[in-house]
Coordinates of C-alpha atoms and ligand atoms in Angstrom, one line a residue:
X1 CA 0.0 0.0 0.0
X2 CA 2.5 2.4 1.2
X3 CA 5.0 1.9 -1.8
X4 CA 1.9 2.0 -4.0
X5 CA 1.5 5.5 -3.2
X6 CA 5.0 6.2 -2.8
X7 CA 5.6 4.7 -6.7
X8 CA 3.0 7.2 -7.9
X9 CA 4.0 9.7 -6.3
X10 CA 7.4 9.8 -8.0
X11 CA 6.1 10.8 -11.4
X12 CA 7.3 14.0 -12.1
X13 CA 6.3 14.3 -16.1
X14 CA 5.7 17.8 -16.5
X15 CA 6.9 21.3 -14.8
X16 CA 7.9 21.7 -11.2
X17 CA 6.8 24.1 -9.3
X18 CA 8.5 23.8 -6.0
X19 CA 11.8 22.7 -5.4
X20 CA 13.6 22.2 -1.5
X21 CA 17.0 22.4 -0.8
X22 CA 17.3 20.8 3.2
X23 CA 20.7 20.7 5.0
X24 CA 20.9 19.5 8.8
X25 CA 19.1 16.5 8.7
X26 CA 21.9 15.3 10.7
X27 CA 23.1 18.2 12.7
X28 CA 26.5 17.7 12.8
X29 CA 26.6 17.1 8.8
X30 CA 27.8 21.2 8.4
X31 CA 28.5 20.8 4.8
X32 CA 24.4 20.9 4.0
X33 CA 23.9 23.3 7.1
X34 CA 26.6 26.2 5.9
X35 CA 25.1 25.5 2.0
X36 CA 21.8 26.0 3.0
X37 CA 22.7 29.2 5.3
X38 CA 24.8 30.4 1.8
X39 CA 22.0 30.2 -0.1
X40 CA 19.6 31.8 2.4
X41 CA 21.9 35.2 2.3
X42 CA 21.9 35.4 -1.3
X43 CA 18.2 33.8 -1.5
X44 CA 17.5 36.9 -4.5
X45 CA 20.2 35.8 -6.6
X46 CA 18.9 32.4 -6.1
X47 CA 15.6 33.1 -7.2
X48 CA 16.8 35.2 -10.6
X49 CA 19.1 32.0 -11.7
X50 CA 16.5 29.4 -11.5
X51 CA 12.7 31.9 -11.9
X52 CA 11.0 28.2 -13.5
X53 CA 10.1 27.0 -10.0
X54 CA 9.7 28.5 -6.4
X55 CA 13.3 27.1 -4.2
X56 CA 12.3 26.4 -0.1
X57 CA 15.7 26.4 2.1
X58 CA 15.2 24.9 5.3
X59 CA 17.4 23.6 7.8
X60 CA 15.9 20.6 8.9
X61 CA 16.2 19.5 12.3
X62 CA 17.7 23.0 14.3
X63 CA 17.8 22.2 17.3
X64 CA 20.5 19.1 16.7
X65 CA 22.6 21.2 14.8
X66 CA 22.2 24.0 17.8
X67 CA 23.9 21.0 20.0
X68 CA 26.4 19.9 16.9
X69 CA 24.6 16.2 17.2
X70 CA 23.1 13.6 14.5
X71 CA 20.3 13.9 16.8
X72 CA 18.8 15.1 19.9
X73 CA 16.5 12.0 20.7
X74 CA 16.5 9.7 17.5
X75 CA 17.2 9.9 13.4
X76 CA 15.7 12.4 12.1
X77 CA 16.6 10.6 8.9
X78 CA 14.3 7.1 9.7
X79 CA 11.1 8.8 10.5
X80 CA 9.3 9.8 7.9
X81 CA 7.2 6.1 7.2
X82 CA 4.0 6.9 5.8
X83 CA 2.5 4.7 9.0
X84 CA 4.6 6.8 11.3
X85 CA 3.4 10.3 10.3
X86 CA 0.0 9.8 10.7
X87 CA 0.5 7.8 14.3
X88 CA -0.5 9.6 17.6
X89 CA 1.5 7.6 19.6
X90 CA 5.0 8.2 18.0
X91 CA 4.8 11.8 19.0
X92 CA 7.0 11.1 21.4
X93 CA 10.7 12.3 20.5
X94 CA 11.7 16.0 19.0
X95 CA 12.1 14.0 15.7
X96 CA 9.5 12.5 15.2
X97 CA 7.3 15.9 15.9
X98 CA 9.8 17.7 13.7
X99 CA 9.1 14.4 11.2
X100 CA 5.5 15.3 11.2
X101 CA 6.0 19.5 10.8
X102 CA 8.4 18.5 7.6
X103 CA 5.7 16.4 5.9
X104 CA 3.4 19.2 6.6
X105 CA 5.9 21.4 5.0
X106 CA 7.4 19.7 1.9
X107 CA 4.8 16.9 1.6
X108 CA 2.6 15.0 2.6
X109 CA 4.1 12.0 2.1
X110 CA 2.3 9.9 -0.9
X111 CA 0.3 12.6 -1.8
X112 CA -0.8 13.2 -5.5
X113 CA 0.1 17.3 -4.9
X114 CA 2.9 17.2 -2.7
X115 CA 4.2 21.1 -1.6
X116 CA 7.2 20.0 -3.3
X117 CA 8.2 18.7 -6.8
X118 CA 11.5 17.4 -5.9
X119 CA 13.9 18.1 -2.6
X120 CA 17.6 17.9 -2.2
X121 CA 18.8 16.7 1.1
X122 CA 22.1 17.4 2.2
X123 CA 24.5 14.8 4.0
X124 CA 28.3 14.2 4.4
X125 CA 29.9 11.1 5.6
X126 CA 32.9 10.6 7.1
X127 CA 33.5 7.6 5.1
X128 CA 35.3 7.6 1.3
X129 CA 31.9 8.2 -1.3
X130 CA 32.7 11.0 -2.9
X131 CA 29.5 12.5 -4.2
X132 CA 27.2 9.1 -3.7
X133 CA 23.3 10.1 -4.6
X134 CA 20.8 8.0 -2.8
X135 CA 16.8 7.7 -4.1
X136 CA 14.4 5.1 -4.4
X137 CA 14.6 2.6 -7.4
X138 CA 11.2 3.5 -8.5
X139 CA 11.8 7.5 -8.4
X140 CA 13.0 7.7 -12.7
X141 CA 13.2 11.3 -12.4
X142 CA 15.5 11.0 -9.9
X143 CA 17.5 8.6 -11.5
X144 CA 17.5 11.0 -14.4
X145 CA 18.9 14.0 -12.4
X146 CA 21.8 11.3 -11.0
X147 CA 22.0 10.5 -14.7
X148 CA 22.7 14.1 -16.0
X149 CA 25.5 14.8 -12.9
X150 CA 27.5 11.8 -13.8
X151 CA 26.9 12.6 -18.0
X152 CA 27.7 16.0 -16.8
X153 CA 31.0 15.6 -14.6
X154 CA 32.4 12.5 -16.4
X155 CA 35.1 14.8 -17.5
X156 CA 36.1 16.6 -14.3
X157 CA 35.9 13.0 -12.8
X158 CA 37.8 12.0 -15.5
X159 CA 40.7 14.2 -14.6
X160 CA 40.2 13.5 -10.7
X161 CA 39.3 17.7 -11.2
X162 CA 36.0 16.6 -9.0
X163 CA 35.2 13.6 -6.8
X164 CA 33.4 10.5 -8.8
X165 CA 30.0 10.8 -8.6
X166 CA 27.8 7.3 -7.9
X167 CA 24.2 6.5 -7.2
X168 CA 23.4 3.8 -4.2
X169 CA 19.7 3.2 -4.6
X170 CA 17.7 2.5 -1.6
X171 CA 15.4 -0.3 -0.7
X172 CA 12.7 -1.3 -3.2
X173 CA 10.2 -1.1 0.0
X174 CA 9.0 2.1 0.8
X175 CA 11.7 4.6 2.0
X176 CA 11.9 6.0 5.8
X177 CA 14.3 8.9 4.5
X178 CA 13.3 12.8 4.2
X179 CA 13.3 13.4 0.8
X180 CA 10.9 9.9 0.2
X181 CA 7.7 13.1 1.2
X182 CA 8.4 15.1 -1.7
X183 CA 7.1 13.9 -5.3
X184 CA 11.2 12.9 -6.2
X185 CA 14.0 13.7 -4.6
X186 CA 17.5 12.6 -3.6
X187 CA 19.9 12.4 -0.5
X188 CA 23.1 14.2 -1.5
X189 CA 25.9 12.1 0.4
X190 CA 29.5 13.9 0.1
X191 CA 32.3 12.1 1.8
X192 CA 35.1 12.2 3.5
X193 CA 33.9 14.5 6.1
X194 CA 34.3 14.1 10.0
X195 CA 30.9 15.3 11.9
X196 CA 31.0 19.0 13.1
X197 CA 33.3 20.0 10.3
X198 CA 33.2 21.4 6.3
X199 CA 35.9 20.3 3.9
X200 CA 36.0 23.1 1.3
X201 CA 36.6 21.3 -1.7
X202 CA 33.6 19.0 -0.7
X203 CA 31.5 22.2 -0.1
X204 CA 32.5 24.3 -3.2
X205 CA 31.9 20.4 -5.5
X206 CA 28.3 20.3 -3.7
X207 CA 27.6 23.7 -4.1
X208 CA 28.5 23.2 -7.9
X209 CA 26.0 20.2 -8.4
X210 CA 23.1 21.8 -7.0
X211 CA 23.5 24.4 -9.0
X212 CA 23.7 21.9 -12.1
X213 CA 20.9 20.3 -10.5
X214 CA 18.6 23.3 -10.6
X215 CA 19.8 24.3 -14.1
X216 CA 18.4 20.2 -15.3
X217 CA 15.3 21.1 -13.1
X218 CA 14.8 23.8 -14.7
X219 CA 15.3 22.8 -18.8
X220 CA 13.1 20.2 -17.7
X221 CA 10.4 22.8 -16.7
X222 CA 10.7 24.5 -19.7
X223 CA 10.7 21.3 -22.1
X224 CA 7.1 20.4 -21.2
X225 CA 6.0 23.8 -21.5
X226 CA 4.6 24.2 -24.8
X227 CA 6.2 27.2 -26.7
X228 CA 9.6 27.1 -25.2
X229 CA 12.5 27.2 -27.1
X230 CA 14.0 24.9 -25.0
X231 CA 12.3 22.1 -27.0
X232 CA 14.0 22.9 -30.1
X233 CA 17.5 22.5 -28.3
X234 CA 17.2 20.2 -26.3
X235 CA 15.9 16.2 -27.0
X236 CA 16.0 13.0 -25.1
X237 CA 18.8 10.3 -25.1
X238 CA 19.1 7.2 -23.2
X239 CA 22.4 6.8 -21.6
X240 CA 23.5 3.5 -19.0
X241 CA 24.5 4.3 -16.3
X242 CA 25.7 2.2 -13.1
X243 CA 23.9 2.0 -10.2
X244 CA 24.6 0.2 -6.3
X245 CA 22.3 -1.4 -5.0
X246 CA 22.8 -2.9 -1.3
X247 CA 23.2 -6.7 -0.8
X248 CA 24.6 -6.8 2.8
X249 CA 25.0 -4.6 5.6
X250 CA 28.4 -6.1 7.5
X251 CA 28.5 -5.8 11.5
X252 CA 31.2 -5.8 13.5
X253 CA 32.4 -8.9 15.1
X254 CA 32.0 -8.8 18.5
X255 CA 33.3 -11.7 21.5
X256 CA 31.0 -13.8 21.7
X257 CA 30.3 -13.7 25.6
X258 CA 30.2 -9.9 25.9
X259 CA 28.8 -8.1 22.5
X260 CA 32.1 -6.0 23.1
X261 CA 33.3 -5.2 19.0
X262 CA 36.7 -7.2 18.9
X263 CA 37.2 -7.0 15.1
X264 CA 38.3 -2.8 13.2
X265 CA 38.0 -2.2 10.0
X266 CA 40.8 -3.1 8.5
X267 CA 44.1 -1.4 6.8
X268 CA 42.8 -2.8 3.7
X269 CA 39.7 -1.4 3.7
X270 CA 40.2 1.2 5.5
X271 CA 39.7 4.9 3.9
X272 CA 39.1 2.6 0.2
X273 CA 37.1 5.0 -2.7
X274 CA 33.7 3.6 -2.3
X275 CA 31.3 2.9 -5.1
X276 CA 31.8 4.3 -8.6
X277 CA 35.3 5.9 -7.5
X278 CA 36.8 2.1 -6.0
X279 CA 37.4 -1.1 -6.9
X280 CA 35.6 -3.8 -7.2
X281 CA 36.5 -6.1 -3.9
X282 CA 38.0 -9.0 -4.4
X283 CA 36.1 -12.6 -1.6
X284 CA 40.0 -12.6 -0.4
X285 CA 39.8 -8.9 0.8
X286 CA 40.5 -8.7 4.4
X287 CA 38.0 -7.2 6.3
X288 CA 38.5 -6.8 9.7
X289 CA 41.5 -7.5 11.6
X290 CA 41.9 -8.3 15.7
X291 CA 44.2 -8.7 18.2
X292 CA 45.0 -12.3 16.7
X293 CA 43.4 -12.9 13.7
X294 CA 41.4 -11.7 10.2
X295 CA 38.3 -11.9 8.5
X296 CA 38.1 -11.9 4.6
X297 CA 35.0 -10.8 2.7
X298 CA 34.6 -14.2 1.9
X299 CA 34.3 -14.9 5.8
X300 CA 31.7 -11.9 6.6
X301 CA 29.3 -12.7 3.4
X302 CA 29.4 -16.5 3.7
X303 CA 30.2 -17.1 7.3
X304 CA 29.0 -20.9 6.7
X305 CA 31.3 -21.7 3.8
X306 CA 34.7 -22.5 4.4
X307 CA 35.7 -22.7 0.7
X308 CA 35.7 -19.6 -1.5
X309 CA 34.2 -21.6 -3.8
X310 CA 31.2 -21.9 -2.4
X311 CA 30.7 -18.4 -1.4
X312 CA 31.0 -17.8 -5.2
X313 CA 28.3 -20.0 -5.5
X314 CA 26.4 -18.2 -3.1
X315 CA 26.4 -14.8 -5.6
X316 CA 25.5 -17.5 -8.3
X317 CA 22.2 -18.2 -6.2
X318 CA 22.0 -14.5 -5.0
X319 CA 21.5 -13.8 -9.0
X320 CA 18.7 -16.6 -9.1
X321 CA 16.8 -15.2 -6.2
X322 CA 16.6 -11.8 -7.3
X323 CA 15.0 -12.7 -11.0
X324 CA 18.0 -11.5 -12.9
X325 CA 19.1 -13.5 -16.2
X326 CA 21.2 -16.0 -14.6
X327 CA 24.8 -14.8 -15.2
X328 CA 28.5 -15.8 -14.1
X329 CA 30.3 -13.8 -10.8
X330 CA 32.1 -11.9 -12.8
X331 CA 29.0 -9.8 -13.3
X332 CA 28.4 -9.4 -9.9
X333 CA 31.0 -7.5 -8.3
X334 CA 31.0 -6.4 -5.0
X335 CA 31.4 -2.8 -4.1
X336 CA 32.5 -1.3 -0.3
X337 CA 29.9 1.7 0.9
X338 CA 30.5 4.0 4.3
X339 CA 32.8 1.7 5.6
X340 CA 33.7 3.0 9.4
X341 CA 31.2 6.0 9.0
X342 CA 31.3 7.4 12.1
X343 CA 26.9 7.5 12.4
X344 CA 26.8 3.7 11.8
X345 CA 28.6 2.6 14.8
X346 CA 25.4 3.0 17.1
X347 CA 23.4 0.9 14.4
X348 CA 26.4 -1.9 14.2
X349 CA 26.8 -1.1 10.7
X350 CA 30.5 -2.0 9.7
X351 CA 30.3 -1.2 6.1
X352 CA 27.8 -1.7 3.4
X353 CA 28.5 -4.2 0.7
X354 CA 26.6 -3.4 -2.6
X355 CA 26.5 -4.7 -5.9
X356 CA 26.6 -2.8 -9.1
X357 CA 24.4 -2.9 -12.3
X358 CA 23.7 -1.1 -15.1
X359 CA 20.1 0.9 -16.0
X360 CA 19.0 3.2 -19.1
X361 CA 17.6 6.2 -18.0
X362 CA 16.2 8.9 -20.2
X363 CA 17.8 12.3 -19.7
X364 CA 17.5 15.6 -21.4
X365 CA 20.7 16.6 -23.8
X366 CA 21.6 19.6 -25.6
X367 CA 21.2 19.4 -29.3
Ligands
ZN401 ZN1 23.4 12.3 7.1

């Protein structure tokens, strides 16, 4: 039901008329909360660049970043369900009040007229993802903004002039995150950054794409309306592009009598380009490392199978299960995702391991 509404709620075929830019989601994420206080004091200029659609700055959840937290009771970030938002009873923390005055805001949530058309959420990490740029798998138009950045930057990238740019698509089931209430939108992950801190290059490279953001945003306005020039210069083009998509979140290893973590992240993994921007990790890759001993990738995936071989044969089933044409391990390579970010310790969240695949999105190109 909910992802029903959610799905159709993510068709954004025409103009936009309302577009959010949100920073301190996570309060101690300052890269989003110092853009977003940038683009209040020049809100003017703002409004003369992009004139197609109305732009909303907000910063989302004050009172964390007045205490330079994630939080001050729980993640902001996780409660915007479309179950909790309309129930009584989970009034209960600061977020999930502010979760409710947000979807009043920029939403509802699943609505046919949301407030907004599409919302940019800003994030850093203090693990290695470059830009990574998280939506739903059923949100096309957001896969078609994601689409036009990496088109867009593959040169800068190209000469490491800009950090790669990936896309890490969330669940298929419906999405607890903040931009999920909007009719599209996107979680704009920068990384490395450590909480309570900017990193200038990171901030002038974000500040950069959402202005190329709202310059796609706005073309696309003007391509549906009839009469616009911009329909004799611009036409559609598929392109493929690579996507991540999650297939294991990795815990720490922990003794066995008292929970206490006994296993770090180790040297080899440590600080490794994630996504789009790293390799591909080889079943051998050492994991974690102890006081006596390691754990390989092989060890953390497949913690039954002794034999690398059969961990390959587990990605061989993995294939099967999710309806894909059946294809050899080659095609599924594994890909590391905020490994040691600092926010996931509390939610024993290692590292992410994700898979990548390719999808043909329709963008908008210049003739
Ligand atoms: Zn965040």
């Amino acid at each position: 039901m909910a992802e029903q509404r959610g799905r159709s709620a993510y068709n954004v075929s025409n103009a936009l008329q309302r577009v959010a830019i949100t920073g301190g989601t996570h309060g101690n994420e300052l890269n989003g909360v110092f853009l977003v206080k940038e683009f209040q004091r020049n809100a003017q200029e703002l409004k003369e660049r992009y004139p197609s659609f109305e732009i909303e700055l907000h910063l989302t959840n004050a009172a964390a970043i007045a205490v330079n937290r994630r939080y001050v009771d729980e993640d902001l970030n996780r409660c915007f369900m479309a179950g909790d938002l309309a129930d009584d009873a989970k009034l209960a923390t600061l977020e999930r009040v502010r979760a409710r005055e947000l979807d009043a805001l920029l939403g509802p949530k699943g609505s046919e007229t949301p407030r907004t058309d599409f919302i940019i959420d800003l994030h850093n990490s203090t693990s290695n993802t470059g830009v990574t740029i998280c939506c739903h798998p059923n949100d096309q138009f957001a896969l078609q903004v994601a689409a036009h950045l990496i088109t867009r930057y593959a040169p800068q990238v190209e000469v490491q002039a800009c950090p790669p740019i990936s896309i890490a698509l969330w669940g298929k089931e419906e999405a607890p995150f903040l931009p999920s209430i909007s009719r599209s939108g996107i979680t704009f992950e920068v990384g490395p950054v450590s909480h309570g801190t900017v990193v200038a290059s990171l901030y002038q490279h974000t500040k950069d794409m959402v202005f190329e953001i709202l310059s796609y945003l706005q073309v696309h306005s003007s391509f549906f309306t009839s009469g616009s020039p911009t329909a004799q210069q611009y036409q559609q083009k598929r392109v493929e592009i690579p996507v991540f998509v999650r297939y294991a979140n990795v815990g720490y290893p922990r003794f066995a009598a008292s929970g206490e973590v006994k296993g770090f992240i180790s040297p080899q993994l440590q600080g490794i380009r994630e996504l789009a921007g790293g390799p591909a990790l080889p079943l051998d890759t050492v994991v974690f490392v102890d006081e006596a001993s390691s754990l390989t990738l092989a060890d953390v995936l497949f913690p039954e199978s002794i034999e690398a071989k059969q961990a390959l044969n587990c990605l061989v089933s993995f294939a099967a299960a999710t309806g894909e044409q059946p294809q050899h391990t080659a095609a599924l390579e594994l890909f590391a995702l905020f490994v040691n970010e600092a926010a996931y310790w509390e939610k024993d969240v290692a590292f992410v391991v994700t898979t990548k695949r390719l999808v043909a999105v329709d963008i908008l190109y210049l003739i």
